[in-house]
mmCIF file of N, CA and C in Angstrom:
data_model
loop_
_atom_site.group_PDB
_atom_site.id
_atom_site.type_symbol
_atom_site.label_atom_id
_atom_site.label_comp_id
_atom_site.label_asym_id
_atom_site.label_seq_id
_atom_site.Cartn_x
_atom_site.Cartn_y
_atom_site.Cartn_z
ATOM 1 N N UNK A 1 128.248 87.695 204.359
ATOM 2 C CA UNK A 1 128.416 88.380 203.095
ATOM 3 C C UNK A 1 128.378 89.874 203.391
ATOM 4 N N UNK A 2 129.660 90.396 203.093
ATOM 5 C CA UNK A 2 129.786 92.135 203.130
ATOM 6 C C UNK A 2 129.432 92.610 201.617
ATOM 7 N N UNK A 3 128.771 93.966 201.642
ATOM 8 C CA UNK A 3 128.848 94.604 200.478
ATOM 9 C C UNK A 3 128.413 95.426 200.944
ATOM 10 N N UNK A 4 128.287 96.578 199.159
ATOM 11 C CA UNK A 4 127.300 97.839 198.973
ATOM 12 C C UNK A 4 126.444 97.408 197.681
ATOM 13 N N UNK A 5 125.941 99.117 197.210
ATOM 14 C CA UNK A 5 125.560 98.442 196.316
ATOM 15 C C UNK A 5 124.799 100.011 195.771
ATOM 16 N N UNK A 6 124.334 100.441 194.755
ATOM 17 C CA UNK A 6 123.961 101.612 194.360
ATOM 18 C C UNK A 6 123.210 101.699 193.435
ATOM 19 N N UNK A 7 122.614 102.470 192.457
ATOM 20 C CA UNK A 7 122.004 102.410 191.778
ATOM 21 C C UNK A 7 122.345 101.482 190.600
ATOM 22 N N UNK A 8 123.442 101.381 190.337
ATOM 23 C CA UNK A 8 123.982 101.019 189.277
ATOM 24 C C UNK A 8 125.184 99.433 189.202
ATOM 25 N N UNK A 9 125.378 99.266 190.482
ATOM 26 C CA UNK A 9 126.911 98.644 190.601
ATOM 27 C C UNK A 9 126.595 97.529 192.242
ATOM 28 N N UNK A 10 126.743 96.242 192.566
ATOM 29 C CA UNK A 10 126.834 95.670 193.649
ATOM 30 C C UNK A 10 127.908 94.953 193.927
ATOM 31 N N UNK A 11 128.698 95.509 195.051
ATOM 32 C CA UNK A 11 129.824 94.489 195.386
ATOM 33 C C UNK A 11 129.320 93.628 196.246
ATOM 34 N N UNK A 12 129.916 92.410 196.497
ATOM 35 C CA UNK A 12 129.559 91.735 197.826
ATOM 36 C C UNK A 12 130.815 90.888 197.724
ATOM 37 N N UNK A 13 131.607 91.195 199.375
ATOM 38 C CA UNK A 13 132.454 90.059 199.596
ATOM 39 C C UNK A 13 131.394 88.546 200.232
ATOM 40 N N UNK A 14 131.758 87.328 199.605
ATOM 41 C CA UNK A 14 131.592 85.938 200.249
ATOM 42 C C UNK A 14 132.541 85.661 201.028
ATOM 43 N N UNK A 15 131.808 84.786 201.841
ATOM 44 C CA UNK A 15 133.128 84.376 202.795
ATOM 45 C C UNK A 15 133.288 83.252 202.016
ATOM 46 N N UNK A 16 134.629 82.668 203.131
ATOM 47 C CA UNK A 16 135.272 81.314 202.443
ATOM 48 C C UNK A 16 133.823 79.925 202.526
ATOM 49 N N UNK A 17 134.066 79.259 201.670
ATOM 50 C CA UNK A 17 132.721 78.002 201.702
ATOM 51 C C UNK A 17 131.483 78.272 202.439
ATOM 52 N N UNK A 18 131.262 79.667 202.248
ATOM 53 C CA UNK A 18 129.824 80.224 202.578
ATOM 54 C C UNK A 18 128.621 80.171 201.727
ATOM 55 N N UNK A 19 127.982 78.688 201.932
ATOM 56 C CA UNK A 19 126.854 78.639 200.284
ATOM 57 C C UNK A 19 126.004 79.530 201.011
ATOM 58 N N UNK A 20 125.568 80.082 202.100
ATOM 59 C CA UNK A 20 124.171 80.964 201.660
ATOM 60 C C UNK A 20 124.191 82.087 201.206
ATOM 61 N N UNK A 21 125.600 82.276 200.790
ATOM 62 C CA UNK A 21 125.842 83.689 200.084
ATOM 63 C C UNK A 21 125.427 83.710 198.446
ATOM 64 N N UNK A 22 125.348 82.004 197.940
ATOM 65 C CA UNK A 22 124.433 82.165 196.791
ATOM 66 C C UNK A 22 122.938 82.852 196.470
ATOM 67 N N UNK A 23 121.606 82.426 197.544
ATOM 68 C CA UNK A 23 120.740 82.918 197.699
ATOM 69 C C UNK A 23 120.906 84.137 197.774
ATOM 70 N N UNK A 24 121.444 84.511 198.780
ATOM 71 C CA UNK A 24 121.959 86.093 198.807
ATOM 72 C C UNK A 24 122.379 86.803 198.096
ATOM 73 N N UNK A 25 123.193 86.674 196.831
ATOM 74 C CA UNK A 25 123.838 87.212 196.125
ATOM 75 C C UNK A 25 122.227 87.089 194.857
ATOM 76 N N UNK A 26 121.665 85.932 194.515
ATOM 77 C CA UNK A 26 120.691 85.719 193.930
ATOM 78 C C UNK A 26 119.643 87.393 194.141
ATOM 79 N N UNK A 27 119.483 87.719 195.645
ATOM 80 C CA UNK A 27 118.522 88.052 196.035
ATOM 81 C C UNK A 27 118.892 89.929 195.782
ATOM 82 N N UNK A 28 120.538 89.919 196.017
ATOM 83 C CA UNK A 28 121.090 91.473 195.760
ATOM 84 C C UNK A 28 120.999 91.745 194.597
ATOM 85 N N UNK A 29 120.877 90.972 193.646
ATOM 86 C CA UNK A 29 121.097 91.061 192.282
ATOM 87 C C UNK A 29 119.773 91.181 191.778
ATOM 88 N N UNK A 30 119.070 90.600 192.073
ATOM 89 C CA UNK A 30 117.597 90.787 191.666
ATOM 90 C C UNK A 30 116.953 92.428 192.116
ATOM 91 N N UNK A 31 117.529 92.864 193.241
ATOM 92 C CA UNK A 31 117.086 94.187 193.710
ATOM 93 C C UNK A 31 117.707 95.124 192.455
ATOM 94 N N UNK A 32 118.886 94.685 192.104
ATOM 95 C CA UNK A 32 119.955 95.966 190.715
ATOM 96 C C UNK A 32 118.879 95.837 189.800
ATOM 97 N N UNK A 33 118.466 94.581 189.508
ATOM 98 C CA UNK A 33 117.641 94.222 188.345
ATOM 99 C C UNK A 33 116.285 94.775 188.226
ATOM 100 N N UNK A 34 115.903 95.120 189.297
ATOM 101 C CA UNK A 34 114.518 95.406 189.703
ATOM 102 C C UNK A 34 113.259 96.673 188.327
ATOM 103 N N UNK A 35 114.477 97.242 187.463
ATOM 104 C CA UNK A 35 113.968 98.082 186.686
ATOM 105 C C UNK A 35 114.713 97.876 185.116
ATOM 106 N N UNK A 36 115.484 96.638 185.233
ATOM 107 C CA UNK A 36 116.132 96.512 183.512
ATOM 108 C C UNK A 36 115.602 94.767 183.378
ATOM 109 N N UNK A 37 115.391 94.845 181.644
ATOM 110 C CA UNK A 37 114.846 94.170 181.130
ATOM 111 C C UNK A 37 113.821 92.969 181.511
ATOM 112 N N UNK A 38 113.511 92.219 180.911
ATOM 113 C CA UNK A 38 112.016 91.811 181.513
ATOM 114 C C UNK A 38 112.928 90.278 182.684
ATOM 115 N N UNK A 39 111.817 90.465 182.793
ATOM 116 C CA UNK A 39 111.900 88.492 184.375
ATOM 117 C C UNK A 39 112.565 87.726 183.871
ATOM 118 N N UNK A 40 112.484 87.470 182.686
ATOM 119 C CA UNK A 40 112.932 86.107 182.084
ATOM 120 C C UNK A 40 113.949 86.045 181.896
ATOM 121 N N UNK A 41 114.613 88.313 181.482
ATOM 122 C CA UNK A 41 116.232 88.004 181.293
ATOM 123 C C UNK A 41 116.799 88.123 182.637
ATOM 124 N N UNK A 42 116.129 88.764 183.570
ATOM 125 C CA UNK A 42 116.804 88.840 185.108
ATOM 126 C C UNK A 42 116.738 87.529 185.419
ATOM 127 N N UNK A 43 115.633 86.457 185.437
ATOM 128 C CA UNK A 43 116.376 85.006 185.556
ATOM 129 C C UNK A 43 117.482 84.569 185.433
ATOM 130 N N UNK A 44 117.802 84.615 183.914
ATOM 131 C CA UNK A 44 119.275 84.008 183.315
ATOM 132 C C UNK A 44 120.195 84.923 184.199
ATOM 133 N N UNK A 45 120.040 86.059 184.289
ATOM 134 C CA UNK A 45 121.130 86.592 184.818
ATOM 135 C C UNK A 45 121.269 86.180 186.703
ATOM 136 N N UNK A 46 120.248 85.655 187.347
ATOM 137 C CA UNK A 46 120.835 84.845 188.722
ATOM 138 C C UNK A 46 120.670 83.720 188.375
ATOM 139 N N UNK A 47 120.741 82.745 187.790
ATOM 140 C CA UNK A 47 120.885 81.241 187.346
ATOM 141 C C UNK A 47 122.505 81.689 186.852
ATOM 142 N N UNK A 48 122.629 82.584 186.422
ATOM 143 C CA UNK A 48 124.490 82.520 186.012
ATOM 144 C C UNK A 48 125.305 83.296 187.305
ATOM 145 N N UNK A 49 124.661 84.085 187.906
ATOM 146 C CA UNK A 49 125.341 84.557 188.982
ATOM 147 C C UNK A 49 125.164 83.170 189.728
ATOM 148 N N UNK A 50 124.433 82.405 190.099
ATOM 149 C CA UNK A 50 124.295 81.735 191.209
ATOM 150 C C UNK A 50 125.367 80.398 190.878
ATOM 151 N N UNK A 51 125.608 80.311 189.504
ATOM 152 C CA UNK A 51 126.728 79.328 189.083
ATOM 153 C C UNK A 51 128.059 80.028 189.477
ATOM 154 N N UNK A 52 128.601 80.705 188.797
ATOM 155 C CA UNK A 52 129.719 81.682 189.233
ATOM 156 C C UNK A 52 129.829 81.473 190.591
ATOM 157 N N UNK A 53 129.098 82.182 191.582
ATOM 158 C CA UNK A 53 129.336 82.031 193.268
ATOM 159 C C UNK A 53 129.500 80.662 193.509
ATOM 160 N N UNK A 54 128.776 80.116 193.498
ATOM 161 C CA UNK A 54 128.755 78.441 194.027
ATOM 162 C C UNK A 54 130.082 77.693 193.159
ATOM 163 N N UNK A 55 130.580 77.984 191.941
ATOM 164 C CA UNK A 55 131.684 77.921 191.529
ATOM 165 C C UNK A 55 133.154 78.124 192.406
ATOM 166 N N UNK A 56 133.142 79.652 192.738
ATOM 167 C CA UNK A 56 133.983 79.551 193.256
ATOM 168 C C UNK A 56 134.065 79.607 194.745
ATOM 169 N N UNK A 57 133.441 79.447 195.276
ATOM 170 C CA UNK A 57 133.310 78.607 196.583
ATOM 171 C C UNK A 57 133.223 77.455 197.116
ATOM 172 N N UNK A 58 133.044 76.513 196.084
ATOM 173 C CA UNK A 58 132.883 75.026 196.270
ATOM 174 C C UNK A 58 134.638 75.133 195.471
ATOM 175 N N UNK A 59 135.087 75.413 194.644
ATOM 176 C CA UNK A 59 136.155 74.826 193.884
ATOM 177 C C UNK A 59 137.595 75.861 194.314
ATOM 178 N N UNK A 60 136.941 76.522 195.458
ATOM 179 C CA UNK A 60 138.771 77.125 195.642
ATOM 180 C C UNK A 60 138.746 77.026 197.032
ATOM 181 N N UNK A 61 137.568 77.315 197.952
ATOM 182 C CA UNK A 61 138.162 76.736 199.256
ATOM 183 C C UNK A 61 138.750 78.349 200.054
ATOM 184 N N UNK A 62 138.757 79.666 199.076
ATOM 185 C CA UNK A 62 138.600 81.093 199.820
ATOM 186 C C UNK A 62 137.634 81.661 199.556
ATOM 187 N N UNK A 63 137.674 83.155 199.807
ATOM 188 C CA UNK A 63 137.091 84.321 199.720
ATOM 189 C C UNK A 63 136.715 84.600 198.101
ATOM 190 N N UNK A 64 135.589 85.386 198.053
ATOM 191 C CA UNK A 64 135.235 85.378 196.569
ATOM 192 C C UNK A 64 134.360 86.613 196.689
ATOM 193 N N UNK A 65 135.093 87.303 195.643
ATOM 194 C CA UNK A 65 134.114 89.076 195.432
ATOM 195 C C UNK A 65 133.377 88.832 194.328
ATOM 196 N N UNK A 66 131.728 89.164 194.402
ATOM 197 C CA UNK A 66 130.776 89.424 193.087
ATOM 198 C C UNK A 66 130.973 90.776 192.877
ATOM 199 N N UNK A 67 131.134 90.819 191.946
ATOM 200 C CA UNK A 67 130.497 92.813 191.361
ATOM 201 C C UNK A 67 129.559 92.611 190.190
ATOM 202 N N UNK A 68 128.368 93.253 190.239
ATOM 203 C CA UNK A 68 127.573 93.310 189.038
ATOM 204 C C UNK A 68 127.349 94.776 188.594
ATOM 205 N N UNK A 69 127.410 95.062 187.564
ATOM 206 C CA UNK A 69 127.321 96.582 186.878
ATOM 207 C C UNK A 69 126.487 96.856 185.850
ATOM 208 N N UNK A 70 125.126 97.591 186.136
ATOM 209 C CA UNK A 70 124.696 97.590 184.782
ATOM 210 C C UNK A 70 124.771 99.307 184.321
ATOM 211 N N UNK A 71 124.892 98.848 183.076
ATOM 212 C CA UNK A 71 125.749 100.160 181.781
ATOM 213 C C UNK A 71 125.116 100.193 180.607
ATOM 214 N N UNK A 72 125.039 101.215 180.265
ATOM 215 C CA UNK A 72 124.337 101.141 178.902
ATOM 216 C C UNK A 72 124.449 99.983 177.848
ATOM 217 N N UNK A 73 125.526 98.954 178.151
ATOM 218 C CA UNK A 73 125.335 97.971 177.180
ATOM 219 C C UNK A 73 124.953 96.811 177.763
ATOM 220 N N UNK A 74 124.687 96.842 179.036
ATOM 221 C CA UNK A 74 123.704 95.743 179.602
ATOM 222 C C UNK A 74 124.409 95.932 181.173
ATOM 223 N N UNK A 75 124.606 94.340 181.501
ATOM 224 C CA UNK A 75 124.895 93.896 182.570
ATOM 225 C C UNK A 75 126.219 92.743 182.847
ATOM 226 N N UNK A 76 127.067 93.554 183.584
ATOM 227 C CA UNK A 76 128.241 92.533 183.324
ATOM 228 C C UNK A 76 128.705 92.193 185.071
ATOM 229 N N UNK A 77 128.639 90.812 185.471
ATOM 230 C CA UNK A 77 128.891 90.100 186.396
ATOM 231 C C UNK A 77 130.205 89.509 186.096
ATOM 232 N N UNK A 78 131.067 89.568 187.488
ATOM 233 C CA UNK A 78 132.352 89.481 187.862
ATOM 234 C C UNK A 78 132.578 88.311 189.188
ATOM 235 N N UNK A 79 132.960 87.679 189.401
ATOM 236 C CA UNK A 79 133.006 86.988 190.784
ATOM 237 C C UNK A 79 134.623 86.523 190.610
ATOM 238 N N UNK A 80 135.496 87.174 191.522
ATOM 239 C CA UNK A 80 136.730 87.159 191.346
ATOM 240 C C UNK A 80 137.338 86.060 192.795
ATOM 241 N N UNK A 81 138.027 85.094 192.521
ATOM 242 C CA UNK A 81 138.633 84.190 193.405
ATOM 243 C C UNK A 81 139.894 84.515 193.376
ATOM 244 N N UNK A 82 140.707 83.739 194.802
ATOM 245 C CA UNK A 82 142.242 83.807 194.844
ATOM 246 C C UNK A 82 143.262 82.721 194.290
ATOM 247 N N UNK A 83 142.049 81.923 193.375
ATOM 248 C CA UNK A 83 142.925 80.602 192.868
ATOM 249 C C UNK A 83 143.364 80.779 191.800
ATOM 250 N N UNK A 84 144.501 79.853 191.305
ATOM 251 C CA UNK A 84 144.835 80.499 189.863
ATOM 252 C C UNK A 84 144.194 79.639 188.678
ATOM 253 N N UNK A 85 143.722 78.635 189.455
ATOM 254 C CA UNK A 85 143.474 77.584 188.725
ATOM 255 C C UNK A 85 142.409 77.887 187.627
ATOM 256 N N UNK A 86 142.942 77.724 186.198
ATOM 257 C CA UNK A 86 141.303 78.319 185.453
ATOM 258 C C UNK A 86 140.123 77.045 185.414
ATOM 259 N N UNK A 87 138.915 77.886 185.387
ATOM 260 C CA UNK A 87 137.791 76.615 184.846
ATOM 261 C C UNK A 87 137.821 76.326 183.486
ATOM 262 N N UNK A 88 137.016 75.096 183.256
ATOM 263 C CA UNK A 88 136.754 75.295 181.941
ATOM 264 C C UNK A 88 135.638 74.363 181.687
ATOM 265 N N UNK A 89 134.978 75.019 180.744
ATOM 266 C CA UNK A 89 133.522 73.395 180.349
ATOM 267 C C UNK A 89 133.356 72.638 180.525
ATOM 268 N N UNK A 90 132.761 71.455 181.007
ATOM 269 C CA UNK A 90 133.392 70.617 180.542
ATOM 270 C C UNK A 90 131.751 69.896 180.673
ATOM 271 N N UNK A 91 131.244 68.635 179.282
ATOM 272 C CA UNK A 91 130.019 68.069 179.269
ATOM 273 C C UNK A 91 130.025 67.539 180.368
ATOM 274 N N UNK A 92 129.277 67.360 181.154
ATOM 275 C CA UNK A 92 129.164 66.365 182.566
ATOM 276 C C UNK A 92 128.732 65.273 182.209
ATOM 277 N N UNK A 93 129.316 64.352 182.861
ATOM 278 C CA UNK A 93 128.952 63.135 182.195
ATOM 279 C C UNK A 93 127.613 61.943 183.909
ATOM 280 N N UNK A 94 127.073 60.883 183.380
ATOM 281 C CA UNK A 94 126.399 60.280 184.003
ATOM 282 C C UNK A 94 126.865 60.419 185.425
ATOM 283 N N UNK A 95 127.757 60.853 186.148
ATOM 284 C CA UNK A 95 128.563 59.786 187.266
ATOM 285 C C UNK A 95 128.280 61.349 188.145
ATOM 286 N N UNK A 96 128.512 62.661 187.034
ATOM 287 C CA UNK A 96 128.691 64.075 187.685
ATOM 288 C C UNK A 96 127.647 64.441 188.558
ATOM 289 N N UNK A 97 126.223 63.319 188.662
ATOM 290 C CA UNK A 97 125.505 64.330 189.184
ATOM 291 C C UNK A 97 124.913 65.119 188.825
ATOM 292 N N UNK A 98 124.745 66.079 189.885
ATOM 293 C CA UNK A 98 124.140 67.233 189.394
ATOM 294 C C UNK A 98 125.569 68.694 189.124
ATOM 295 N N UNK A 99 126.596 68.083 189.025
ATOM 296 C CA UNK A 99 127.518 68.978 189.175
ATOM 297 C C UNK A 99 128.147 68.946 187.655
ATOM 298 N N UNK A 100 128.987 70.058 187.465
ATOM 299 C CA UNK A 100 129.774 70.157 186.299
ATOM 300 C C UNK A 100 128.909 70.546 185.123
ATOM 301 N N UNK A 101 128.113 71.656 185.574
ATOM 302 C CA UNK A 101 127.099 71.876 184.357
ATOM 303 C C UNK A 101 127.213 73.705 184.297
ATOM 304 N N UNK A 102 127.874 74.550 185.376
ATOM 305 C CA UNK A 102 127.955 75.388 185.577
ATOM 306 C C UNK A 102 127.994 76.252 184.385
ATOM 307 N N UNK A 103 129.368 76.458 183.888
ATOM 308 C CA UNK A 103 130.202 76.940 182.855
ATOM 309 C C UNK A 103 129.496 76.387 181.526
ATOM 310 N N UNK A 104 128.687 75.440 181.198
ATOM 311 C CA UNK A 104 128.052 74.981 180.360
ATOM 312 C C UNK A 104 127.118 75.851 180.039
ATOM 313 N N UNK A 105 126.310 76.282 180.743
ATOM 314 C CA UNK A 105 124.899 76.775 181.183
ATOM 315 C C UNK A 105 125.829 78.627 180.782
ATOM 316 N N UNK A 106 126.870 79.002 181.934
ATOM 317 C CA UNK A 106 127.002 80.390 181.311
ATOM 318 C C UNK A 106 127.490 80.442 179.623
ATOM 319 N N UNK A 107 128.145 79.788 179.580
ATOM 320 C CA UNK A 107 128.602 79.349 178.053
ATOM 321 C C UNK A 107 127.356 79.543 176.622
ATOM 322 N N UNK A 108 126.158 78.623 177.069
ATOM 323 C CA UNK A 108 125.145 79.012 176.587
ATOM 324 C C UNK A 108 124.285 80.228 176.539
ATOM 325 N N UNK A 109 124.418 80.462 177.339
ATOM 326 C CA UNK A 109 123.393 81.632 178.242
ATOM 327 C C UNK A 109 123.485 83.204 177.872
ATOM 328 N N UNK A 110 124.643 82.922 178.220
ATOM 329 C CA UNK A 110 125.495 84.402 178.122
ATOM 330 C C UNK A 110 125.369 85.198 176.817
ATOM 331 N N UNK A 111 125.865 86.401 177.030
ATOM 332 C CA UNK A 111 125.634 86.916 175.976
ATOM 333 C C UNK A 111 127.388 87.178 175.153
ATOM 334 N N UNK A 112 128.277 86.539 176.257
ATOM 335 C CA UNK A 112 129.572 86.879 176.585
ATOM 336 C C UNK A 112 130.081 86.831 177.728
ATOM 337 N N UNK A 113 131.220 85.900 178.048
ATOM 338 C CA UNK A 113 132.251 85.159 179.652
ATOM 339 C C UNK A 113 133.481 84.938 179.098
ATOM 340 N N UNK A 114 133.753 84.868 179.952
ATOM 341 C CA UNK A 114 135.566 84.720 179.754
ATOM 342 C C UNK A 114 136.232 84.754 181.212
ATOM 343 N N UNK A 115 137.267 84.999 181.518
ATOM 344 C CA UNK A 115 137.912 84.557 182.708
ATOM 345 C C UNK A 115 139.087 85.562 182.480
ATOM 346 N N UNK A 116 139.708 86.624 183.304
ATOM 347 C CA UNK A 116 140.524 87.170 183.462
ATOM 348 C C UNK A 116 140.859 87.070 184.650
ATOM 349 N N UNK A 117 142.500 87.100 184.324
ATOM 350 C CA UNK A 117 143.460 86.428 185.352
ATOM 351 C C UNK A 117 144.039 87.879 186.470
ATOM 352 N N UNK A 118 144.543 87.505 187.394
ATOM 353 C CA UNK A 118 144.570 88.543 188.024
ATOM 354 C C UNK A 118 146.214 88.348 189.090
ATOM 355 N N UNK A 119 146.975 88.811 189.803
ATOM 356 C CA UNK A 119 148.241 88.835 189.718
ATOM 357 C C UNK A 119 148.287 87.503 191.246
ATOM 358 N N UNK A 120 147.259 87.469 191.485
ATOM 359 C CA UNK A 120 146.567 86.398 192.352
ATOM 360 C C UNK A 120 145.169 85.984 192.328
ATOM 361 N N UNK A 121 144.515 85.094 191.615
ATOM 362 C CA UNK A 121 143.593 84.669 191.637
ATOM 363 C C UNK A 121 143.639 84.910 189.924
ATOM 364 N N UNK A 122 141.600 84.669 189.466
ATOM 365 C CA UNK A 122 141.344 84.911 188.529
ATOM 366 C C UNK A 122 139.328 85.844 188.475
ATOM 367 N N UNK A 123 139.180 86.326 187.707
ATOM 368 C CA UNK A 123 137.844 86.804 187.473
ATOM 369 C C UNK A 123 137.298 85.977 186.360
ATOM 370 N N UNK A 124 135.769 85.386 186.668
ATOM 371 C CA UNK A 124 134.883 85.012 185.772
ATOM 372 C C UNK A 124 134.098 85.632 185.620
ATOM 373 N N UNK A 125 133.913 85.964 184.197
ATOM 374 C CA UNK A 125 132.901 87.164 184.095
ATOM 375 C C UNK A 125 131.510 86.728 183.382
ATOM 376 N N UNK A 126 130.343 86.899 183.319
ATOM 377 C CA UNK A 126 129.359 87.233 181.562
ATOM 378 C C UNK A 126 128.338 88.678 181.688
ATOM 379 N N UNK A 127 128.523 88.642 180.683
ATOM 380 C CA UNK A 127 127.493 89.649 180.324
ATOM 381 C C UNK A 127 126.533 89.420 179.309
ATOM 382 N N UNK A 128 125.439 90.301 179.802
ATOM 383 C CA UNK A 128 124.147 90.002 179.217
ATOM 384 C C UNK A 128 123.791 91.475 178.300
ATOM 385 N N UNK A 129 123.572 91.826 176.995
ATOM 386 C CA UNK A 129 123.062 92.691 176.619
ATOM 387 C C UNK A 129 122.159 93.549 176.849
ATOM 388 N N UNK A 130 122.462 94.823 176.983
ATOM 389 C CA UNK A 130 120.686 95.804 177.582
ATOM 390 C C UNK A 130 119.752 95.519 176.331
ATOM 391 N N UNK A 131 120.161 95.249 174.698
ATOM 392 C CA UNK A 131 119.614 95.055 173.704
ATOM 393 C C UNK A 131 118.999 94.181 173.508
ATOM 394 N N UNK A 132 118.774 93.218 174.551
ATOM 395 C CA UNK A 132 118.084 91.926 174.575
ATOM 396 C C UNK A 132 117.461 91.730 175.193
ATOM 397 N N UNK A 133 117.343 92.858 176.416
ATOM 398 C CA UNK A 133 116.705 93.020 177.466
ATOM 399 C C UNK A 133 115.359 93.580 177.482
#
């Protein structure tokens, strides 16, 4: 996992089907977090980063950029893949496991996600309010 990262903003490239870049990304993100809103909302916010990454690394099979930014209106996480393929919700049913709960969980969670498409690949985004924070 390459990145930077600054007061305000963390990139990190993942490699291709690299899961320990979840922990990792868990662990960069928690350092941005280190001075906005309380534990409980920096939780939600790596329980949804850590879906996002593991998302698109288990389901596209490349490279995958996180960016997290926090701004006066909170905190908005990005993890951009080269697939075009979009996600989408979906209830998991008995058979899923422990899988297919991802997008459920940001769906809930969030304060706001969506998916923007990109001229190759796509970005999944959420954001969390500083007002809630």
């Amino acid at each position: 996992m390459k990145g930077q990262a600054s007061a305000d903003r963390l990139r990190r490239t993942l490699g291709r089907a690299d899961l320990r870049a979840v922990p990792e990304s868990r662990r960069a993100l928690r350092e941005l977090l280190r001075h906005w809103g309380t534990s409980e909302r920096s939780a939600v916010a790596e329980l949804l980063t850590s879906e996002l990454v593991t998302n698109a690394l288990v389901h596209t099979d490349h490279e995958a950029v996180l960016t997290a930014t926090l701004g006066p209106r909170g905190l908005r996480v990005e993890v951009r893949d080269f697939v075009d393929r979009e996600p989408r919700p979906r209830l998991p049913s008995i058979d899923d496991g422990t899988h297919g709960r991802g997008l459920v969980l940001v769906e809930s969670l969030a304060d706001g996600w969506g998916v923007r498409k990109h001229r190759v690949g796509k970005s999944v985004w959420f954001e969390l309010d500083a007002d809630a924070a």
